[in-house]
């Protein structure tokens, strides 16, 4: 199906659309061949194929560089590239645009391609996301059939790429074998789901303001066997009073039934279903990464728990983070306080069986820091630590008073508030520059497997 003069895309709808051989955008052609009709007009964009597709169709994209945003509004559409590193959707640093946006479409999968350099107008501008499963503002439109991404690379070499892989108001989904770098907010983001029922597996996030962020996302949510390195800070599930409602971030197994922003946990014995396990969280000290106000947080920290409830971090390797391996704290938001501020507490979290090394080498640092008892109800209690390889902690000897062998534990150290504010100010004073393009990432071994019969796959 390849043509030397004018490469083209042959597409088959119901059950398949195939996009073939785009050597350069200027020569691209799209031809749709369907069971219903023959002779659809030629086109030069992936978006045209998406527009012609019906729910449940496949779109296969051959090797080449494509331009232009893609918006998917049809349920159960499957978009797959034939080579993760050689199928590239290039934003060329256009501003106020997203790469691929799945807008309130359920059951959409995106696989085996690269999206790069779709930017915000400024560091706090709109859009600028590489791939976004957008369930809308609280509508929960994405959920019955879920959302899925595999073998995806998202990166930005400028200063105003927003998020890499982004899922909001969406449940029942997963990312596997994914990469994100160079974003001024987070490389990976899952937000606005009380009970997310989501999985992140074999992810690599590096050289972002933040590796992973999860605002008001909890319940059944697992992040495992992944690497978060060389970001300004590493991993931060968090509670915020912002657009990604409803708060808080609640990792308890019954989070879906929670209807309060300030849940209480009566003991350390909590059924936790938001779990970070078997991850490497290392060297998150990079003050050259892009930044936005949304990523303002203490730097040089591997794991930040900002107003979190009921999360479990276990069997992770946490090393080389110059200020703290783990920093857990209350999160009044907005701050400084206004009439809209919610004083999120920190309660019911468990940090156990993790290996710490080389953290807290800066003055005043430590492997683990626990703050509490300053804001709001002053009930940042029943957080616990056990079985960790810890050299230093604040408060000292944290696995005694705050050990998981205790049925209850008190607030942490109120004195850490000053440290948190100081580290955030240092992060905001950094001098960012664009990050490099990443090396090749592992591509899908058999991209034609599972795809209906088509001219491209034979």
JSON list of N, CA and C in Angstrom, two decimals, residues 9-69:
[
{"chain": "A", "resi": 9, "resn": "UNK", "atom": "N", "xyz": [-2.65, 7.45, 3.18]},
{"chain": "A", "resi": 9, "resn": "UNK", "atom": "CA", "xyz": [-3.22, 6.73, 4.29]},
{"chain": "A", "resi": 9, "resn": "UNK", "atom": "C", "xyz": [-4.45, 6.01, 3.78]},
{"chain": "A", "resi": 10, "resn": "UNK", "atom": "N", "xyz": [-4.50, 4.70, 3.92]},
{"chain": "A", "resi": 10, "resn": "UNK", "atom": "CA", "xyz": [-5.69, 3.95, 3.54]},
{"chain": "A", "resi": 10, "resn": "UNK", "atom": "C", "xyz": [-6.44, 3.60, 4.80]},
{"chain": "A", "resi": 11, "resn": "UNK", "atom": "N", "xyz": [-7.75, 3.89, 4.86]},
{"chain": "A", "resi": 11, "resn": "UNK", "atom": "CA", "xyz": [-8.50, 3.71, 6.09]},
{"chain": "A", "resi": 11, "resn": "UNK", "atom": "C", "xyz": [-9.71, 2.85, 5.85]},
{"chain": "A", "resi": 12, "resn": "UNK", "atom": "N", "xyz": [-10.01, 2.02, 6.82]},
{"chain": "A", "resi": 12, "resn": "UNK", "atom": "CA", "xyz": [-11.18, 1.17, 6.73]},
{"chain": "A", "resi": 12, "resn": "UNK", "atom": "C", "xyz": [-11.97, 1.35, 8.01]},
{"chain": "A", "resi": 13, "resn": "UNK", "atom": "N", "xyz": [-13.21, 1.80, 7.89]},
{"chain": "A", "resi": 13, "resn": "UNK", "atom": "CA", "xyz": [-14.04, 2.07, 9.05]},
{"chain": "A", "resi": 13, "resn": "UNK", "atom": "C", "xyz": [-15.03, 0.92, 9.23]},
{"chain": "A", "resi": 14, "resn": "UNK", "atom": "N", "xyz": [-15.35, 0.62, 10.49]},
{"chain": "A", "resi": 14, "resn": "UNK", "atom": "CA", "xyz": [-16.27, -0.46, 10.88]},
{"chain": "A", "resi": 14, "resn": "UNK", "atom": "C", "xyz": [-15.83, -1.77, 10.25]},
{"chain": "A", "resi": 15, "resn": "UNK", "atom": "N", "xyz": [-14.88, -2.45, 10.86]},
{"chain": "A", "resi": 15, "resn": "UNK", "atom": "CA", "xyz": [-14.34, -2.13, 12.17]},
{"chain": "A", "resi": 15, "resn": "UNK", "atom": "C", "xyz": [-13.00, -1.42, 12.18]},
{"chain": "A", "resi": 16, "resn": "UNK", "atom": "N", "xyz": [-12.50, -0.87, 11.11]},
{"chain": "A", "resi": 16, "resn": "UNK", "atom": "CA", "xyz": [-11.12, -0.42, 11.10]},
{"chain": "A", "resi": 16, "resn": "UNK", "atom": "C", "xyz": [-10.91, 0.80, 10.24]},
{"chain": "A", "resi": 17, "resn": "UNK", "atom": "N", "xyz": [-10.06, 1.72, 10.75]},
{"chain": "A", "resi": 17, "resn": "UNK", "atom": "CA", "xyz": [-9.49, 2.76, 9.91]},
{"chain": "A", "resi": 17, "resn": "UNK", "atom": "C", "xyz": [-7.99, 2.57, 9.96]},
{"chain": "A", "resi": 18, "resn": "UNK", "atom": "N", "xyz": [-7.31, 2.55, 8.84]},
{"chain": "A", "resi": 18, "resn": "UNK", "atom": "CA", "xyz": [-5.85, 2.42, 8.81]},
{"chain": "A", "resi": 18, "resn": "UNK", "atom": "C", "xyz": [-5.25, 3.67, 8.22]},
{"chain": "A", "resi": 19, "resn": "UNK", "atom": "N", "xyz": [-4.24, 4.19, 8.89]},
{"chain": "A", "resi": 19, "resn": "UNK", "atom": "CA", "xyz": [-3.52, 5.33, 8.35]},
{"chain": "A", "resi": 19, "resn": "UNK", "atom": "C", "xyz": [-2.15, 4.84, 7.91]},
{"chain": "A", "resi": 20, "resn": "UNK", "atom": "N", "xyz": [-1.82, 5.07, 6.65]},
{"chain": "A", "resi": 20, "resn": "UNK", "atom": "CA", "xyz": [-0.60, 4.50, 6.10]},
{"chain": "A", "resi": 20, "resn": "UNK", "atom": "C", "xyz": [0.40, 5.57, 5.68]},
{"chain": "A", "resi": 21, "resn": "UNK", "atom": "N", "xyz": [1.67, 5.34, 6.01]},
{"chain": "A", "resi": 21, "resn": "UNK", "atom": "CA", "xyz": [2.83, 5.93, 5.37]},
{"chain": "A", "resi": 21, "resn": "UNK", "atom": "C", "xyz": [2.76, 7.43, 5.20]},
{"chain": "A", "resi": 22, "resn": "UNK", "atom": "N", "xyz": [2.99, 8.14, 6.32]},
{"chain": "A", "resi": 22, "resn": "UNK", "atom": "CA", "xyz": [3.12, 9.59, 6.21]},
{"chain": "A", "resi": 22, "resn": "UNK", "atom": "C", "xyz": [4.60, 9.94, 6.36]},
{"chain": "A", "resi": 23, "resn": "UNK", "atom": "N", "xyz": [5.27, 10.22, 5.28]},
{"chain": "A", "resi": 23, "resn": "UNK", "atom": "CA", "xyz": [6.68, 10.57, 5.36]},
{"chain": "A", "resi": 23, "resn": "UNK", "atom": "C", "xyz": [6.86, 12.01, 5.77]},
{"chain": "A", "resi": 24, "resn": "UNK", "atom": "N", "xyz": [5.96, 12.89, 5.38]},
{"chain": "A", "resi": 24, "resn": "UNK", "atom": "CA", "xyz": [6.02, 14.30, 5.76]},
{"chain": "A", "resi": 24, "resn": "UNK", "atom": "C", "xyz": [4.62, 14.86, 5.65]},
{"chain": "A", "resi": 25, "resn": "UNK", "atom": "N", "xyz": [4.24, 15.80, 6.53]},
{"chain": "A", "resi": 25, "resn": "UNK", "atom": "CA", "xyz": [2.88, 16.31, 6.52]},
{"chain": "A", "resi": 25, "resn": "UNK", "atom": "C", "xyz": [2.45, 16.89, 5.18]},
{"chain": "A", "resi": 26, "resn": "UNK", "atom": "N", "xyz": [3.37, 17.52, 4.45]},
{"chain": "A", "resi": 26, "resn": "UNK", "atom": "CA", "xyz": [2.99, 18.17, 3.22]},
{"chain": "A", "resi": 26, "resn": "UNK", "atom": "C", "xyz": [2.54, 17.17, 2.15]},
{"chain": "A", "resi": 27, "resn": "UNK", "atom": "N", "xyz": [2.99, 15.90, 2.25]},
{"chain": "A", "resi": 27, "resn": "UNK", "atom": "CA", "xyz": [2.66, 14.91, 1.25]},
{"chain": "A", "resi": 27, "resn": "UNK", "atom": "C", "xyz": [1.55, 13.97, 1.71]},
{"chain": "A", "resi": 28, "resn": "UNK", "atom": "N", "xyz": [1.07, 14.17, 2.93]},
{"chain": "A", "resi": 28, "resn": "UNK", "atom": "CA", "xyz": [0.14, 13.20, 3.49]},
{"chain": "A", "resi": 28, "resn": "UNK", "atom": "C", "xyz": [-1.20, 13.21, 2.78]},
{"chain": "A", "resi": 29, "resn": "UNK", "atom": "N", "xyz": [-1.74, 12.00, 2.62]},
{"chain": "A", "resi": 29, "resn": "UNK", "atom": "CA", "xyz": [-3.08, 11.86, 2.07]},
{"chain": "A", "resi": 29, "resn": "UNK", "atom": "C", "xyz": [-3.81, 10.81, 2.89]},
{"chain": "A", "resi": 30, "resn": "UNK", "atom": "N", "xyz": [-5.10, 11.01, 3.06]},
{"chain": "A", "resi": 30, "resn": "UNK", "atom": "CA", "xyz": [-5.93, 10.05, 3.78]},
{"chain": "A", "resi": 30, "resn": "UNK", "atom": "C", "xyz": [-7.00, 9.55, 2.84]},
{"chain": "A", "resi": 31, "resn": "UNK", "atom": "N", "xyz": [-7.09, 8.25, 2.75]},
{"chain": "A", "resi": 31, "resn": "UNK", "atom": "CA", "xyz": [-8.15, 7.66, 1.93]},
{"chain": "A", "resi": 31, "resn": "UNK", "atom": "C", "xyz": [-8.96, 6.73, 2.83]},
{"chain": "A", "resi": 32, "resn": "UNK", "atom": "N", "xyz": [-10.27, 6.94, 2.89]},
{"chain": "A", "resi": 32, "resn": "UNK", "atom": "CA", "xyz": [-11.13, 6.09, 3.70]},
{"chain": "A", "resi": 32, "resn": "UNK", "atom": "C", "xyz": [-11.81, 5.08, 2.80]},
{"chain": "A", "resi": 33, "resn": "UNK", "atom": "N", "xyz": [-11.68, 3.80, 3.17]},
{"chain": "A", "resi": 33, "resn": "UNK", "atom": "CA", "xyz": [-12.34, 2.73, 2.45]},
{"chain": "A", "resi": 33, "resn": "UNK", "atom": "C", "xyz": [-13.16, 1.96, 3.47]},
{"chain": "A", "resi": 34, "resn": "UNK", "atom": "N", "xyz": [-14.47, 1.95, 3.34]},
{"chain": "A", "resi": 34, "resn": "UNK", "atom": "CA", "xyz": [-15.32, 1.38, 4.37]},
{"chain": "A", "resi": 34, "resn": "UNK", "atom": "C", "xyz": [-16.22, 0.30, 3.81]},
{"chain": "A", "resi": 35, "resn": "UNK", "atom": "N", "xyz": [-16.84, -0.43, 4.71]},
{"chain": "A", "resi": 35, "resn": "UNK", "atom": "CA", "xyz": [-17.83, -1.42, 4.29]},
{"chain": "A", "resi": 35, "resn": "UNK", "atom": "C", "xyz": [-19.11, -0.75, 3.79]},
{"chain": "A", "resi": 36, "resn": "UNK", "atom": "N", "xyz": [-19.26, 0.53, 4.11]},
{"chain": "A", "resi": 36, "resn": "UNK", "atom": "CA", "xyz": [-20.50, 1.22, 3.75]},
{"chain": "A", "resi": 36, "resn": "UNK", "atom": "C", "xyz": [-20.35, 1.99, 2.44]},
{"chain": "A", "resi": 37, "resn": "UNK", "atom": "N", "xyz": [-19.18, 2.61, 2.26]},
{"chain": "A", "resi": 37, "resn": "UNK", "atom": "CA", "xyz": [-18.98, 3.46, 1.09]},
{"chain": "A", "resi": 37, "resn": "UNK", "atom": "C", "xyz": [-17.53, 3.31, 0.61]},
{"chain": "A", "resi": 38, "resn": "UNK", "atom": "N", "xyz": [-17.29, 3.68, -0.62]},
{"chain": "A", "resi": 38, "resn": "UNK", "atom": "CA", "xyz": [-15.94, 3.76, -1.16]},
{"chain": "A", "resi": 38, "resn": "UNK", "atom": "C", "xyz": [-15.77, 5.16, -1.74]},
{"chain": "A", "resi": 39, "resn": "UNK", "atom": "N", "xyz": [-14.59, 5.74, -1.58]},
{"chain": "A", "resi": 39, "resn": "UNK", "atom": "CA", "xyz": [-14.34, 7.02, -2.21]},
{"chain": "A", "resi": 39, "resn": "UNK", "atom": "C", "xyz": [-14.48, 8.20, -1.29]},
{"chain": "A", "resi": 40, "resn": "UNK", "atom": "N", "xyz": [-14.19, 8.01, 0.01]},
{"chain": "A", "resi": 40, "resn": "UNK", "atom": "CA", "xyz": [-14.13, 9.17, 0.89]},
{"chain": "A", "resi": 40, "resn": "UNK", "atom": "C", "xyz": [-13.03, 10.12, 0.40]},
{"chain": "A", "resi": 41, "resn": "UNK", "atom": "N", "xyz": [-13.15, 11.41, 0.62]},
{"chain": "A", "resi": 41, "resn": "UNK", "atom": "CA", "xyz": [-12.13, 12.34, 0.12]},
{"chain": "A", "resi": 41, "resn": "UNK", "atom": "C", "xyz": [-10.80, 12.15, 0.84]},
{"chain": "A", "resi": 42, "resn": "UNK", "atom": "N", "xyz": [-9.75, 12.45, 0.10]},
{"chain": "A", "resi": 42, "resn": "UNK", "atom": "CA", "xyz": [-8.43, 12.42, 0.70]},
{"chain": "A", "resi": 42, "resn": "UNK", "atom": "C", "xyz": [-8.29, 13.53, 1.74]},
{"chain": "A", "resi": 43, "resn": "UNK", "atom": "N", "xyz": [-7.38, 13.31, 2.69]},
{"chain": "A", "resi": 43, "resn": "UNK", "atom": "CA", "xyz": [-7.14, 14.29, 3.73]},
{"chain": "A", "resi": 43, "resn": "UNK", "atom": "C", "xyz": [-5.67, 14.27, 4.09]},
{"chain": "A", "resi": 44, "resn": "UNK", "atom": "N", "xyz": [-5.26, 15.18, 4.94]},
{"chain": "A", "resi": 44, "resn": "UNK", "atom": "CA", "xyz": [-3.86, 15.26, 5.32]},
{"chain": "A", "resi": 44, "resn": "UNK", "atom": "C", "xyz": [-3.67, 15.20, 6.83]},
{"chain": "A", "resi": 45, "resn": "UNK", "atom": "N", "xyz": [-4.68, 14.76, 7.59]},
{"chain": "A", "resi": 45, "resn": "UNK", "atom": "CA", "xyz": [-4.55, 14.81, 9.04]},
{"chain": "A", "resi": 45, "resn": "UNK", "atom": "C", "xyz": [-5.18, 13.61, 9.72]},
{"chain": "A", "resi": 46, "resn": "UNK", "atom": "N", "xyz": [-4.66, 13.27, 10.89]},
{"chain": "A", "resi": 46, "resn": "UNK", "atom": "CA", "xyz": [-5.28, 12.25, 11.72]},
{"chain": "A", "resi": 46, "resn": "UNK", "atom": "C", "xyz": [-6.68, 12.68, 12.12]},
{"chain": "A", "resi": 47, "resn": "UNK", "atom": "N", "xyz": [-6.85, 13.97, 12.37]},
{"chain": "A", "resi": 47, "resn": "UNK", "atom": "CA", "xyz": [-8.16, 14.46, 12.80]},
{"chain": "A", "resi": 47, "resn": "UNK", "atom": "C", "xyz": [-9.24, 14.14, 11.77]},
{"chain": "A", "resi": 48, "resn": "UNK", "atom": "N", "xyz": [-8.92, 14.19, 10.50]},
{"chain": "A", "resi": 48, "resn": "UNK", "atom": "CA", "xyz": [-9.92, 13.87, 9.49]},
{"chain": "A", "resi": 48, "resn": "UNK", "atom": "C", "xyz": [-10.36, 12.42, 9.59]},
{"chain": "A", "resi": 49, "resn": "UNK", "atom": "N", "xyz": [-9.42, 11.53, 9.86]},
{"chain": "A", "resi": 49, "resn": "UNK", "atom": "CA", "xyz": [-9.78, 10.12, 10.04]},
{"chain": "A", "resi": 49, "resn": "UNK", "atom": "C", "xyz": [-10.64, 9.93, 11.27]},
{"chain": "A", "resi": 50, "resn": "UNK", "atom": "N", "xyz": [-10.30, 10.64, 12.35]},
{"chain": "A", "resi": 50, "resn": "UNK", "atom": "CA", "xyz": [-11.12, 10.58, 13.56]},
{"chain": "A", "resi": 50, "resn": "UNK", "atom": "C", "xyz": [-12.53, 11.07, 13.27]},
{"chain": "A", "resi": 51, "resn": "UNK", "atom": "N", "xyz": [-12.63, 12.14, 12.50]},
{"chain": "A", "resi": 51, "resn": "UNK", "atom": "CA", "xyz": [-13.94, 12.71, 12.18]},
{"chain": "A", "resi": 51, "resn": "UNK", "atom": "C", "xyz": [-14.79, 11.72, 11.38]},
{"chain": "A", "resi": 52, "resn": "UNK", "atom": "N", "xyz": [-14.17, 10.95, 10.53]},
{"chain": "A", "resi": 52, "resn": "UNK", "atom": "CA", "xyz": [-14.91, 10.01, 9.69]},
{"chain": "A", "resi": 52, "resn": "UNK", "atom": "C", "xyz": [-15.25, 8.71, 10.40]},
{"chain": "A", "resi": 53, "resn": "UNK", "atom": "N", "xyz": [-14.59, 8.45, 11.51]},
{"chain": "A", "resi": 53, "resn": "UNK", "atom": "CA", "xyz": [-14.78, 7.18, 12.21]},
{"chain": "A", "resi": 53, "resn": "UNK", "atom": "C", "xyz": [-16.11, 7.15, 12.96]},
{"chain": "A", "resi": 54, "resn": "UNK", "atom": "N", "xyz": [-16.49, 5.93, 13.32]},
{"chain": "A", "resi": 54, "resn": "UNK", "atom": "CA", "xyz": [-17.63, 5.71, 14.19]},
{"chain": "A", "resi": 54, "resn": "UNK", "atom": "C", "xyz": [-17.16, 5.07, 15.49]},
{"chain": "A", "resi": 55, "resn": "UNK", "atom": "N", "xyz": [-18.00, 5.13, 16.50]},
{"chain": "A", "resi": 55, "resn": "UNK", "atom": "CA", "xyz": [-17.67, 4.52, 17.79]},
{"chain": "A", "resi": 55, "resn": "UNK", "atom": "C", "xyz": [-17.26, 3.07, 17.58]},
{"chain": "A", "resi": 56, "resn": "UNK", "atom": "N", "xyz": [-16.16, 2.68, 18.22]},
{"chain": "A", "resi": 56, "resn": "UNK", "atom": "CA", "xyz": [-15.66, 1.32, 18.11]},
{"chain": "A", "resi": 56, "resn": "UNK", "atom": "C", "xyz": [-14.66, 1.09, 17.01]},
{"chain": "A", "resi": 57, "resn": "UNK", "atom": "N", "xyz": [-14.40, 2.08, 16.16]},
{"chain": "A", "resi": 57, "resn": "UNK", "atom": "CA", "xyz": [-13.44, 1.92, 15.07]},
{"chain": "A", "resi": 57, "resn": "UNK", "atom": "C", "xyz": [-12.01, 1.98, 15.56]},
{"chain": "A", "resi": 58, "resn": "UNK", "atom": "N", "xyz": [-11.11, 1.49, 14.70]},
{"chain": "A", "resi": 58, "resn": "UNK", "atom": "CA", "xyz": [-9.68, 1.57, 14.93]},
{"chain": "A", "resi": 58, "resn": "UNK", "atom": "C", "xyz": [-9.07, 2.59, 13.96]},
{"chain": "A", "resi": 59, "resn": "UNK", "atom": "N", "xyz": [-8.02, 3.25, 14.44]},
{"chain": "A", "resi": 59, "resn": "UNK", "atom": "CA", "xyz": [-7.21, 4.11, 13.57]},
{"chain": "A", "resi": 59, "resn": "UNK", "atom": "C", "xyz": [-5.76, 3.70, 13.77]},
{"chain": "A", "resi": 60, "resn": "UNK", "atom": "N", "xyz": [-5.16, 3.16, 12.72]},
{"chain": "A", "resi": 60, "resn": "UNK", "atom": "CA", "xyz": [-3.74, 2.80, 12.75]},
{"chain": "A", "resi": 60, "resn": "UNK", "atom": "C", "xyz": [-2.94, 3.89, 12.06]},
{"chain": "A", "resi": 61, "resn": "UNK", "atom": "N", "xyz": [-1.85, 4.31, 12.69]},
{"chain": "A", "resi": 61, "resn": "UNK", "atom": "CA", "xyz": [-1.05, 5.41, 12.17]},
{"chain": "A", "resi": 61, "resn": "UNK", "atom": "C", "xyz": [0.34, 4.89, 11.82]},
{"chain": "A", "resi": 62, "resn": "UNK", "atom": "N", "xyz": [0.72, 5.04, 10.56]},
{"chain": "A", "resi": 62, "resn": "UNK", "atom": "CA", "xyz": [2.03, 4.57, 10.14]},
{"chain": "A", "resi": 62, "resn": "UNK", "atom": "C", "xyz": [3.10, 5.59, 10.50]},
{"chain": "A", "resi": 63, "resn": "UNK", "atom": "N", "xyz": [4.34, 5.21, 10.32]},
{"chain": "A", "resi": 63, "resn": "UNK", "atom": "CA", "xyz": [5.48, 6.03, 10.71]},
{"chain": "A", "resi": 63, "resn": "UNK", "atom": "C", "xyz": [5.48, 7.36, 9.97]},
{"chain": "A", "resi": 64, "resn": "UNK", "atom": "N", "xyz": [5.81, 8.41, 10.68]},
{"chain": "A", "resi": 64, "resn": "UNK", "atom": "CA", "xyz": [5.86, 9.73, 10.08]},
{"chain": "A", "resi": 64, "resn": "UNK", "atom": "C", "xyz": [5.64, 10.81, 11.12]},
{"chain": "A", "resi": 65, "resn": "UNK", "atom": "N", "xyz": [5.80, 12.05, 10.69]},
{"chain": "A", "resi": 65, "resn": "UNK", "atom": "CA", "xyz": [5.58, 13.20, 11.57]},
{"chain": "A", "resi": 65, "resn": "UNK", "atom": "C", "xyz": [4.28, 13.88, 11.16]},
{"chain": "A", "resi": 66, "resn": "UNK", "atom": "N", "xyz": [3.39, 14.06, 12.12]},
{"chain": "A", "resi": 66, "resn": "UNK", "atom": "CA", "xyz": [2.08, 14.64, 11.89]},
{"chain": "A", "resi": 66, "resn": "UNK", "atom": "C", "xyz": [1.98, 15.94, 12.67]},
{"chain": "A", "resi": 67, "resn": "UNK", "atom": "N", "xyz": [1.18, 16.85, 12.17]},
{"chain": "A", "resi": 67, "resn": "UNK", "atom": "CA", "xyz": [0.96, 18.11, 12.89]},
{"chain": "A", "resi": 67, "resn": "UNK", "atom": "C", "xyz": [-0.54, 18.33, 13.07]},
{"chain": "A", "resi": 68, "resn": "UNK", "atom": "N", "xyz": [-0.86, 19.25, 13.94]},
{"chain": "A", "resi": 68, "resn": "UNK", "atom": "CA", "xyz": [-2.26, 19.55, 14.20]},
{"chain": "A", "resi": 68, "resn": "UNK", "atom": "C", "xyz": [-2.79, 18.79, 15.39]},
{"chain": "A", "resi": 69, "resn": "UNK", "atom": "N", "xyz": [-3.65, 19.43, 16.17]},
{"chain": "A", "resi": 69, "resn": "UNK", "atom": "CA", "xyz": [-4.26, 18.80, 17.32]},
{"chain": "A", "resi": 69, "resn": "UNK", "atom": "C", "xyz": [-5.28, 17.75, 16.88]}
]
